[in-house]
Coordinates of C-alpha atoms in Angstrom, one line a residue:
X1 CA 10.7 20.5 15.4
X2 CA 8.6 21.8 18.3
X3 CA 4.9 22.9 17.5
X4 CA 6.0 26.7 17.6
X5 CA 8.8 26.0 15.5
X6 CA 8.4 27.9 12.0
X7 CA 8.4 25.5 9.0
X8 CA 8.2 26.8 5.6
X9 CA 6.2 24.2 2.7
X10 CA 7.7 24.6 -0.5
X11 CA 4.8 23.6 -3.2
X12 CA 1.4 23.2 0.1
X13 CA -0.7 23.1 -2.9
X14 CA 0.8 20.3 -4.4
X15 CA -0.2 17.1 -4.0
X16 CA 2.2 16.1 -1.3
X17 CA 2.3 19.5 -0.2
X18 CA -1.1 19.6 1.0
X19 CA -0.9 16.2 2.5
X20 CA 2.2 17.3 4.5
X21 CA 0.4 20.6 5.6
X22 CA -2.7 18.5 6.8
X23 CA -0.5 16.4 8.7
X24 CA 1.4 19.0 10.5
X25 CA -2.0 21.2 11.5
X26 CA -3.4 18.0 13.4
X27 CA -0.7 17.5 14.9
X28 CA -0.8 20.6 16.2
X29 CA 1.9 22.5 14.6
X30 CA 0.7 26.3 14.1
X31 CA 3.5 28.5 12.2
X32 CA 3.6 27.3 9.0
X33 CA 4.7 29.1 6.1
X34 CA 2.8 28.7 3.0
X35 CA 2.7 30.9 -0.2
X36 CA 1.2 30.4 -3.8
X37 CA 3.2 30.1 -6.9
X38 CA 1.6 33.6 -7.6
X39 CA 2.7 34.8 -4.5
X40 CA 5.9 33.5 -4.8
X41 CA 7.8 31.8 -8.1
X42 CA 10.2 29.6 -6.7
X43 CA 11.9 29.7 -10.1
X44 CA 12.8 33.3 -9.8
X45 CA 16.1 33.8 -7.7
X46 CA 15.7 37.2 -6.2
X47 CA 11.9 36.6 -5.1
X48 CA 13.0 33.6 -3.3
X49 CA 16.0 35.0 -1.4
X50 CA 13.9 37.9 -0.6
X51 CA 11.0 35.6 1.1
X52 CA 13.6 33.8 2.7
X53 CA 15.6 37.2 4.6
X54 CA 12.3 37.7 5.9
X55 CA 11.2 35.0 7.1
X56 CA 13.6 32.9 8.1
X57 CA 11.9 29.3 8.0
X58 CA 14.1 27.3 10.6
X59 CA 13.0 24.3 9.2
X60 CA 12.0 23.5 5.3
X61 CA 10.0 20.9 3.4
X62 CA 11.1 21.0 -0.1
X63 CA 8.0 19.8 -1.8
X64 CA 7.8 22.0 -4.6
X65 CA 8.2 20.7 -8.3
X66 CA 7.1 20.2 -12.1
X67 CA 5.8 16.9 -12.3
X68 CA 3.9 15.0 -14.4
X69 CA 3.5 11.5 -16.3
X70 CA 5.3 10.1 -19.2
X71 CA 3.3 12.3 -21.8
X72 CA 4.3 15.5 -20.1
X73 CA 8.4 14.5 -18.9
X74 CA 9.0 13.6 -22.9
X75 CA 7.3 16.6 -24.3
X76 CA 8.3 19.1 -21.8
X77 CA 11.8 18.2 -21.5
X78 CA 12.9 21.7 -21.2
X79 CA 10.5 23.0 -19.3
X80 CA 11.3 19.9 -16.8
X81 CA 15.0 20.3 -16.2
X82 CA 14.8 24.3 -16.1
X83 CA 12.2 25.2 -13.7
X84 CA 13.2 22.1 -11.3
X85 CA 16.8 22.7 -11.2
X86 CA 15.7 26.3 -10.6
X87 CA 13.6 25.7 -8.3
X88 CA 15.5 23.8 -5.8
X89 CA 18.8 25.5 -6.4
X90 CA 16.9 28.8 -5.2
X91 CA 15.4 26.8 -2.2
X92 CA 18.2 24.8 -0.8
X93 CA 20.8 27.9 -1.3
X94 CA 18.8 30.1 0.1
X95 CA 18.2 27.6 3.2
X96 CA 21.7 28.4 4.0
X97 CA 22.1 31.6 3.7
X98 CA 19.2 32.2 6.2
X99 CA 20.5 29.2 8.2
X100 CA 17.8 27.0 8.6
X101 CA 18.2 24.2 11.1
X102 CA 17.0 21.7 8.4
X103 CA 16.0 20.5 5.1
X104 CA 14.4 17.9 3.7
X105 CA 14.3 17.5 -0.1
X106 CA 11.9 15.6 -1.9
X107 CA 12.9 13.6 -5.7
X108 CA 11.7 10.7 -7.4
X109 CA 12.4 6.9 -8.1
X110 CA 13.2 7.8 -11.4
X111 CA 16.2 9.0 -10.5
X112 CA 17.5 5.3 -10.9
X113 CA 18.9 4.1 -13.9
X114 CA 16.3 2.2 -16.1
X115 CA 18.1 -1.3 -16.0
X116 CA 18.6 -0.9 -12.2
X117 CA 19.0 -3.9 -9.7
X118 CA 15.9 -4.5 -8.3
X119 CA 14.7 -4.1 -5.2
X120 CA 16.2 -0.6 -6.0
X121 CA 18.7 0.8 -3.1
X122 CA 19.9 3.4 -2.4
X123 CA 23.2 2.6 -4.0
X124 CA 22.1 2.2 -7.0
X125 CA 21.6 5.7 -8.2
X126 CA 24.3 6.6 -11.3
X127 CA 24.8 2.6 -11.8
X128 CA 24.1 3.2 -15.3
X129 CA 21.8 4.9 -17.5
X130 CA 18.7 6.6 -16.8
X131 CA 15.1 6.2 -18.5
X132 CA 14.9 8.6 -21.9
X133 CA 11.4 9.8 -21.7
X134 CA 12.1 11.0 -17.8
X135 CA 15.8 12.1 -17.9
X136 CA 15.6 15.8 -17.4
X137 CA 13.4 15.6 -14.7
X138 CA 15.2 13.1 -13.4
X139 CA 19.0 14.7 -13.5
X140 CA 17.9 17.8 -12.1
X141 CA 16.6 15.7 -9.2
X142 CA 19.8 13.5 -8.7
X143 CA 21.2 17.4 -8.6
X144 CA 19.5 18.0 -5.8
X145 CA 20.6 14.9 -3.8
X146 CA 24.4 16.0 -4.5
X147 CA 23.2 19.5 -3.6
X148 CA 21.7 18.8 0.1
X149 CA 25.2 16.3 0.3
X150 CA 27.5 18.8 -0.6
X151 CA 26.0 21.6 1.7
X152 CA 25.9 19.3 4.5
X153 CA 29.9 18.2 3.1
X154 CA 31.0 22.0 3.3
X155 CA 28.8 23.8 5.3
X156 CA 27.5 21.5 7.8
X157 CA 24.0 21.4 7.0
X158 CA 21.3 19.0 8.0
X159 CA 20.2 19.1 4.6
X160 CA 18.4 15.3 4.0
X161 CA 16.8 13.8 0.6
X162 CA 14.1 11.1 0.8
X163 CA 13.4 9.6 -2.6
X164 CA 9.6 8.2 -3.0
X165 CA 8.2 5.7 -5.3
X166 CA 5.6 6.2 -7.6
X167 CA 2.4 8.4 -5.1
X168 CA -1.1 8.7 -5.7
X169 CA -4.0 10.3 -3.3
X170 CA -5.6 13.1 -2.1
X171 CA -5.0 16.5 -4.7
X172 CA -3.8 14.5 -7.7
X173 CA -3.7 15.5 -10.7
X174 CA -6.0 13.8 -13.1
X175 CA -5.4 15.6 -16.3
X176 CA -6.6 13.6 -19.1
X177 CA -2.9 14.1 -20.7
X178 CA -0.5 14.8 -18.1
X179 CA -0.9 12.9 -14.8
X180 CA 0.4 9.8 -13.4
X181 CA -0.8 6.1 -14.7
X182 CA -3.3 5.6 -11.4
X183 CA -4.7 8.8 -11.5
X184 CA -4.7 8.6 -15.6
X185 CA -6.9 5.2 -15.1
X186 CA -9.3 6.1 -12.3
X187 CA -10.5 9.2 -14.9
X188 CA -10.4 6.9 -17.7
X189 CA -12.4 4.1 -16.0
X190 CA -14.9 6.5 -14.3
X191 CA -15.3 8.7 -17.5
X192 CA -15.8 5.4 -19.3
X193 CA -18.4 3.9 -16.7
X194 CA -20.6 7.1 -17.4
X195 CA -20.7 6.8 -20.7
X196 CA -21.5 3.5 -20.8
X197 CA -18.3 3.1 -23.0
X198 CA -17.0 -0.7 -23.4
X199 CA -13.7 0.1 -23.0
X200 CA -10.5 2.3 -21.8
X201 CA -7.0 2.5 -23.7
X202 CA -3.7 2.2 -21.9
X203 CA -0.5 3.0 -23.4
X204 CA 2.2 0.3 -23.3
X205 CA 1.4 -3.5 -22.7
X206 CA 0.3 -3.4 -19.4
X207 CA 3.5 -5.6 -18.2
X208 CA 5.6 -2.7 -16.6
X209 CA 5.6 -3.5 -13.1
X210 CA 5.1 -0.4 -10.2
X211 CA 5.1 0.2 -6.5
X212 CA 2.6 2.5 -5.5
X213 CA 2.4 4.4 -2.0
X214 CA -0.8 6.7 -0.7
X215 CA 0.5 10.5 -0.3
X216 CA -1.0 10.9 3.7
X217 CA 1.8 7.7 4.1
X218 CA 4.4 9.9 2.4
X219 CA 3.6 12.6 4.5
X220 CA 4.0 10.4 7.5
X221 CA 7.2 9.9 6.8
X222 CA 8.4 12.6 5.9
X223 CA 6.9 13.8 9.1
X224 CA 9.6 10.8 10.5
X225 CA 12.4 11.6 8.8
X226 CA 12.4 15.7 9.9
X227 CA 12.2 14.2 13.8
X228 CA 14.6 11.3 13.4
X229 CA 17.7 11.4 10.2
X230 CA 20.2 12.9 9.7
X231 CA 22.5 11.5 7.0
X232 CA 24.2 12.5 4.0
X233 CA 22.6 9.8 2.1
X234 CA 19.1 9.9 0.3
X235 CA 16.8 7.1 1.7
X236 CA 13.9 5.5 -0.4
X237 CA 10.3 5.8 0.9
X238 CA 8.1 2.6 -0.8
X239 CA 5.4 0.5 0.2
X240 CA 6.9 -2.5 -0.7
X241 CA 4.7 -3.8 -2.8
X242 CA 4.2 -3.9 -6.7
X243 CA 1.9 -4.6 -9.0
X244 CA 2.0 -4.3 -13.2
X245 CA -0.1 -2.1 -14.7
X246 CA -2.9 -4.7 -16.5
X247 CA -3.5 -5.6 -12.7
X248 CA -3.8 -2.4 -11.7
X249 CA -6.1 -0.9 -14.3
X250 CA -8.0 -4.5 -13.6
X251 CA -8.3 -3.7 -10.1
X252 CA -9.5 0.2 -10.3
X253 CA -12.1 -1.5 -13.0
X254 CA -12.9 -3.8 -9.7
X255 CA -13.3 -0.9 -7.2
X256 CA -15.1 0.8 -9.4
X257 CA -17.7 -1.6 -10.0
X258 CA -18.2 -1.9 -13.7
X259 CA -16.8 -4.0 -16.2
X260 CA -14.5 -2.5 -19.1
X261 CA -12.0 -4.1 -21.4
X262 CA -8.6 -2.9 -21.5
X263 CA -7.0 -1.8 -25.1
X264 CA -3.4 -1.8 -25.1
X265 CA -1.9 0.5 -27.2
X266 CA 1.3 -0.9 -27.5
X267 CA 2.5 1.9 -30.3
X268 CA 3.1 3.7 -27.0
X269 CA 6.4 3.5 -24.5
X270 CA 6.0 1.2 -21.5
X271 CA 8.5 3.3 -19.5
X272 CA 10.8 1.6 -17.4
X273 CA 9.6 -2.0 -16.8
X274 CA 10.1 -2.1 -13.0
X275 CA 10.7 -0.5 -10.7
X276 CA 10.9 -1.7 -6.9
X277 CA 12.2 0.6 -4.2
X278 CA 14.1 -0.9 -1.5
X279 CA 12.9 0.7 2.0
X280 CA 14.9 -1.9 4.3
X281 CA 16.8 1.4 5.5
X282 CA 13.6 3.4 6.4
X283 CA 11.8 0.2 7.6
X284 CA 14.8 -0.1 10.2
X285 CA 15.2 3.3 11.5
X286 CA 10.9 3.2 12.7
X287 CA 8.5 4.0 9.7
X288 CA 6.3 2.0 7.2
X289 CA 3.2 2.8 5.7
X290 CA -0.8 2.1 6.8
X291 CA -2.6 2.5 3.7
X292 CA -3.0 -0.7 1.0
X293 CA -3.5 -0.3 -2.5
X294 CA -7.4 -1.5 -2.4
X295 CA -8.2 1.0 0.6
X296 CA -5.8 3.7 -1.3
X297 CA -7.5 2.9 -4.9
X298 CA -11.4 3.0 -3.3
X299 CA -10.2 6.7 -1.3
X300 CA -9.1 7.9 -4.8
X301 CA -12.3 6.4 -6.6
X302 CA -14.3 8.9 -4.8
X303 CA -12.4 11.7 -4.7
X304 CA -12.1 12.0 -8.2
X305 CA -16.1 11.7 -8.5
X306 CA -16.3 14.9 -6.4
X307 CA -14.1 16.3 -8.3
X308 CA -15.8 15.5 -11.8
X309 CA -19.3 17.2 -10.1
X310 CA -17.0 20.4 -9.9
X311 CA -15.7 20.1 -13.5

């Protein structure tokens, strides 16, 4: 990719959308593609080949995607497996029929099965069986992964997947129901810090263990891989740490400078109890991540309190 070069961002609103667009305008890149879900429904076939025939991206970021927490994968589960396996199916097809020079297509670490291995590799994925509340969204992203392979298998395209762990950041999404578990805690803390409230709820037992990894790092390498891979194979993208999640609610509790108790609710589903990308492969090629947890957390702190002067 040269800085003329035009790249198309599937899902620039997003959060790792926007991240990746921020990254490419400083570094200079100027024709980059970007269009609403109003302006274009990436679930709808014909609008998408149509944007594609006229533009012709030569290079795509496939950041698009429903996403959401555990609340929102169990009680979507429809919604979850149509519009993603829609979404990229439309993308990545269309990528080759206007013969873009390359691809890169963004899943999950869900895609692993529940009693994986741990550190997870790369390998690992179809080892057994997959996390209940996340399946759909989860086997319409391994779909993807055997789609970009199978292009690249028949038709020779540098289609690549890159599989991150669990991200948090800049243009979250902090919906009281359907977001992440960091985002989910930074509003509860914050929203329980002013209103002097004693405590916050978190569903499970806190013992699930996660790795967590700032979006503007994700965006770095994604940045990375688009310059420097070019295999068949998905590769993880981690930070390579991990940290359960009484720790973690105990540390945003820390940053944000009050003192709560924590209330398990343990009538609700811990999720998979761990897990633990391994990034040896990305790690070797050139890349690994800047931003800790406890500079990542403090970031997120106060961006969420602008936000909440806005709501």
């Amino acid at each position: 990719m040269d800085k003329s070069s035009k790249i198309y961002i599937a899902g620039h609103n997003g959060m790792v959308g926007s991240s990746i667009l921020r990254l490419l305008k400083k570094k200079g890149y100027k024709n980059i593609i970007t269009k609403t879900s109003k302006e274009l429904n990436l679930v709808n076939q014909e609008a998408v080949s149509s944007f594609f025939e006229i533009e012709k991206p030569e290079y795509v970021i496939l950041a698009a995607a429903k996403v959401g927490g555990i609340y929102a994968n169990d009680n979507y589960r429809a919604d979850f497996i149509y519009e993603n396996l829609m979404i990229q199916t439309n993308v990545i097809h269309s990528s080759f029929i206007n013969n873009s020079k390359k691809l890169l297509f963004l899943g999950s670490s869900c895609i692993y099965p529940k009693e994986s291995t741990q550190p997870i590799k790369e390998e690992n994925l179809l080892d057994g069986k997959l996390e209940s509340t996340n399946q759909p969204y989860a086997i319409a992203k391994i779909s993807g992964i055997e789609m970009c392979k199978s292009y690249r298998n028949q038709y020779n395209c540098n289609f690549i997947s890159a599989m991150p762990t669990n991200l948090y950041g800049t243009n979250d999404n902090y919906h009281p129901e359907n977001s992440h578990v960091l985002p989910s805690l930074v509003r509860k803390v914050i929203t329980a810090k002013n209103n002097d409230e004693s405590f916050i709820k978190v569903w499970g037992d806190g013992t699930p263990l996660r790795e967590f990894l700032h979006v503007d790092d994700l965006a770095e390498a994604c940045f990375f891989l688009m310059k420097y891979y070019d295999e068949s194979e998905h590769i993880n993208i981690g930070s390579g740490n991990e940290i359960s999640i009484k720790k973690l609610a105990e540390l945003i509790i820390n940053k944000a400078e009050c003192k709560l108790q924590i209330r398990f609710d343990k009538s609700k589903p811990n999720g998979t109890l761990r897990k633990f990308l391994d990034t040896s492969k990305i790690k070797k090629i050139g890349w690994s991540p800047k931003i800790d947890l406890d500079l990542g957390i403090e970031k997120t702190i106060n961006e969420f309190k602008e936000i909440l002067k806005n709501e």
